[in-house]
XYZ file of C-alpha atoms in Angstrom:
280
model
C 0.083 0.460 0.275
C 1.715 3.331 -1.318
C -1.051 5.757 -1.621
C -4.591 6.542 -0.040
C -6.342 4.924 -2.765
C -4.074 2.041 -2.928
C -5.104 1.496 0.367
C -8.836 1.868 0.020
C -9.129 -0.457 -3.072
C -6.772 -3.304 -1.202
C -9.762 -3.270 1.617
C -12.023 -3.064 -0.858
C -10.820 -6.171 -2.807
C -10.204 -8.582 0.399
C -13.355 -11.209 0.774
C -12.532 -13.025 4.014
C -13.513 -11.052 6.711
C -10.069 -11.222 9.329
C -8.405 -10.003 6.283
C -10.795 -7.059 5.734
C -10.406 -5.905 9.097
C -6.436 -6.218 9.385
C -5.748 -4.543 5.779
C -8.250 -1.773 7.060
C -6.844 -1.305 10.414
C -3.154 -1.390 8.677
C -4.360 1.242 6.087
C -5.748 3.063 9.223
C -2.501 3.072 10.797
C 0.051 3.930 8.003
C -2.340 6.942 7.209
C -1.869 8.063 10.745
C 1.837 7.421 10.437
C 2.241 9.681 7.431
C 3.038 6.539 4.805
C 0.515 6.601 2.162
C 0.749 9.116 -0.381
C -2.242 11.522 -0.640
C -2.880 10.178 -4.284
C -5.769 8.715 -6.123
C -4.136 6.414 -8.647
C -6.722 3.528 -8.737
C -9.591 3.111 -9.423
C -12.499 1.655 -6.823
C -14.061 -1.648 -7.873
C -17.676 -1.349 -8.825
C -18.403 -4.054 -6.014
C -15.920 -5.078 -3.260
C -15.039 -8.753 -2.502
C -17.411 -10.732 -0.675
C -17.477 -13.806 1.436
C -19.335 -17.106 0.067
C -21.088 -16.301 3.290
C -23.439 -15.315 4.371
C -26.248 -15.741 1.577
C -27.461 -12.260 0.364
C -31.284 -12.150 -0.350
C -33.588 -9.709 -1.282
C -34.642 -7.838 1.744
C -38.274 -8.872 1.216
C -37.134 -12.500 1.778
C -34.638 -12.106 5.019
C -36.279 -13.755 8.073
C -37.908 -12.118 10.902
C -35.489 -11.618 13.953
C -37.651 -11.552 16.621
C -37.522 -9.052 19.254
C -33.978 -10.462 20.385
C -35.358 -11.629 23.840
C -34.410 -15.376 23.038
C -30.608 -16.277 22.540
C -31.636 -17.023 19.036
C -33.384 -13.464 18.478
C -30.358 -11.984 20.353
C -28.150 -14.406 17.525
C -30.025 -13.084 14.759
C -29.881 -9.221 15.690
C -25.836 -9.622 16.672
C -25.143 -10.894 13.091
C -27.506 -8.167 11.396
C -25.568 -6.230 13.107
C -21.950 -7.787 12.113
C -23.123 -7.588 8.676
C -24.256 -3.391 8.461
C -20.621 -3.229 10.045
C -18.750 -5.423 7.703
C -20.551 -3.247 4.739
C -19.601 -0.302 6.354
C -15.809 -1.453 6.406
C -15.938 -1.219 2.404
C -18.553 2.068 2.634
C -15.552 4.437 4.521
C -13.224 3.576 2.182
C -14.595 3.716 -0.990
C -15.784 7.202 0.377
C -12.455 8.040 0.781
C -10.674 6.546 -2.298
C -13.550 7.508 -4.371
C -13.961 10.916 -3.406
C -11.055 11.938 -1.687
C -8.928 13.988 -4.258
C -11.478 16.809 -4.282
C -10.983 17.289 -0.951
C -8.633 18.066 1.695
C -5.909 15.610 3.878
C -8.827 15.717 6.809
C -11.525 14.373 5.042
C -8.871 10.799 4.821
C -8.259 11.321 7.945
C -12.017 11.006 8.533
C -13.236 8.492 6.472
C -9.797 6.058 7.685
C -10.588 6.680 10.672
C -14.356 5.505 10.455
C -13.569 2.499 8.449
C -10.791 1.463 11.683
C -13.756 1.877 13.735
C -16.512 -0.278 11.562
C -13.489 -3.037 11.530
C -13.253 -3.226 14.953
C -16.854 -3.107 15.519
C -17.274 -6.215 13.358
C -14.807 -8.168 15.072
C -16.009 -7.243 18.347
C -19.312 -8.785 17.027
C -17.999 -11.596 15.188
C -16.269 -12.327 18.360
C -19.443 -12.339 20.466
C -21.530 -14.775 18.098
C -19.007 -17.053 18.624
C -18.804 -17.042 22.126
C -22.566 -17.492 21.679
C -21.786 -20.557 19.726
C -22.296 -19.010 16.280
C -20.412 -17.003 13.650
C -20.535 -14.262 11.177
C -22.006 -15.642 7.800
C -23.936 -18.526 9.993
C -27.318 -16.682 8.825
C -28.486 -15.028 5.801
C -28.353 -11.148 5.564
C -29.095 -8.772 2.401
C -27.112 -6.119 0.375
C -29.101 -3.311 0.752
C -25.820 -0.614 1.791
C -24.056 -1.470 -0.768
C -26.666 -0.912 -3.353
C -27.222 2.918 -1.706
C -23.518 2.982 -2.466
C -23.733 1.826 -6.149
C -26.452 4.338 -6.525
C -24.791 7.490 -5.410
C -20.958 6.235 -7.132
C -21.084 9.329 -9.052
C -21.362 11.801 -6.897
C -20.392 12.866 -3.575
C -22.944 14.755 -2.273
C -25.516 11.817 -2.999
C -23.298 9.596 -1.013
C -22.998 11.803 1.845
C -26.664 12.581 1.785
C -28.101 8.741 1.836
C -25.300 6.827 3.546
C -24.494 8.962 6.645
C -26.763 11.284 7.093
C -29.964 8.529 6.512
C -28.882 4.909 7.078
C -26.517 5.380 9.678
C -28.434 8.236 11.179
C -31.524 5.837 11.114
C -28.982 3.611 13.499
C -28.794 6.246 16.208
C -32.869 6.317 16.298
C -33.065 2.646 16.941
C -30.285 1.092 18.614
C -30.704 3.029 21.961
C -33.925 0.239 21.906
C -31.724 -2.490 21.146
C -29.539 -2.099 23.882
C -32.357 -1.972 26.199
C -33.891 -5.487 24.962
C -30.405 -7.326 25.637
C -29.972 -5.742 29.184
C -33.782 -6.571 29.781
C -32.620 -10.962 28.137
C -29.473 -10.077 30.931
C -27.050 -10.012 28.077
C -25.141 -7.065 29.077
C -21.992 -8.078 27.056
C -23.648 -7.601 24.234
C -25.410 -4.089 25.373
C -22.029 -3.230 26.190
C -20.650 -3.509 22.692
C -23.778 -2.370 21.257
C -23.415 0.644 22.920
C -19.604 1.034 22.214
C -20.734 1.299 18.583
C -23.788 3.406 19.131
C -21.283 6.153 20.513
C -19.001 5.753 17.923
C -21.047 6.093 15.344
C -22.715 9.825 16.374
C -19.043 10.741 15.069
C -19.405 9.164 12.246
C -22.797 11.055 11.117
C -21.209 14.099 12.015
C -18.652 13.498 10.034
C -20.972 12.845 7.111
C -22.371 15.788 7.951
C -19.763 17.739 8.673
C -18.352 17.099 4.976
C -21.845 17.732 3.422
C -22.687 21.287 4.624
C -18.849 22.124 3.836
C -19.187 20.746 0.198
C -22.658 22.464 0.193
C -21.031 26.174 1.088
C -18.281 25.625 -1.036
C -20.829 25.674 -4.034
C -22.875 27.958 -2.833
C -25.727 25.339 -2.645
C -28.572 25.483 0.614
C -27.240 22.304 2.407
C -30.601 21.623 3.851
C -32.768 22.031 0.291
C -30.311 20.573 -1.851
C -30.255 17.224 1.139
C -33.641 16.730 1.055
C -33.697 17.082 -3.060
C -30.718 14.300 -2.923
C -32.881 11.719 -0.896
C -35.912 12.351 -2.955
C -33.869 11.130 -5.988
C -31.507 8.712 -4.536
C -33.016 6.945 -1.450
C -36.303 4.861 -2.387
C -37.229 4.324 1.630
C -38.767 6.364 3.970
C -37.562 8.084 6.908
C -39.972 7.075 9.560
C -40.288 8.524 12.996
C -39.063 8.179 15.763
C -36.069 9.884 15.477
C -32.971 10.189 18.015
C -33.249 14.100 18.042
C -30.811 14.451 21.122
C -28.063 11.749 19.129
C -28.546 13.154 15.767
C -28.258 17.142 16.861
C -25.101 15.803 18.812
C -23.775 15.024 15.055
C -25.149 17.968 13.752
C -27.987 16.586 12.007
C -30.530 19.360 12.897
C -34.375 18.379 12.396
C -34.329 21.343 9.565
C -33.003 18.213 7.604
C -34.936 15.677 8.147
C -38.543 16.522 9.396
C -39.757 18.063 6.236
C -38.872 14.841 3.957
C -40.707 12.508 6.864
C -43.743 14.353 6.473
C -44.009 13.703 3.100
C -43.058 17.314 1.606
C -41.417 17.792 -1.696
C -38.270 19.846 -2.086
C -38.289 22.569 -4.995
C -34.474 22.555 -5.112
C -33.432 20.909 -8.741
C -30.721 19.195 -9.499
C -27.140 20.069 -9.763
C -24.164 18.345 -11.179
C -22.204 15.596 -9.951
C -19.386 16.939 -8.161
C -15.880 15.500 -6.769
C -16.628 11.949 -7.548
C -15.518 8.909 -9.807
C -18.394 7.542 -12.016
C -18.140 3.779 -11.405
């Protein structure tokens, strides 16, 4: 690994979970040490490498996980979280390698750091699954996160709007109740891991929100209006309350952004040309 793009591509091309975690953490360390050139001399793959397991199903075909009270339900929830974190490793490094050339070095600081966090989160969850007699890949999963990445591969503003500011922000909404369900079941070990992830994810949403606002300001765009237009264009789901306004606010994601979209109001902001992206 000699450059930012080379390191990011190495992460995306690693299929085995253990290899992806190791390469992600190595890439982040090399960047912190100044051993990687701020260069974008390698294209990001259209899709990251994936292990043979888990089987990837359409979201509508995913089995129900239950409420997490039984051990089986808790394993299913931990597996789903592990899959999200595994995919989030690729999303962070793709963000850096695909779009980083249009931003200052601090952009790489943030997204390589996020990628290292996601690698740690995955390792913690997989270790917990193994302690419960399971492992990552034992259950099916879906590929919704990367589908969102594919739709926004041409435009960093769309990627920032959809991935950290919608998908990861949704995690802030639902995670506190997930933690409480694990605690109610007497699984404090899992609850502690999930709470650690929750606190880190606030920082991740904050990074996405900050770079989105900065990029909009540099182009003379109204951040709230343009975000709403991007969500209506690139996000096919619905923004459903209740929202964790406290955690979202801590991340700099104010209600000005999501309240109107959640209520079904349409934005009058028109499209703009893509910026800072590599078309896949």
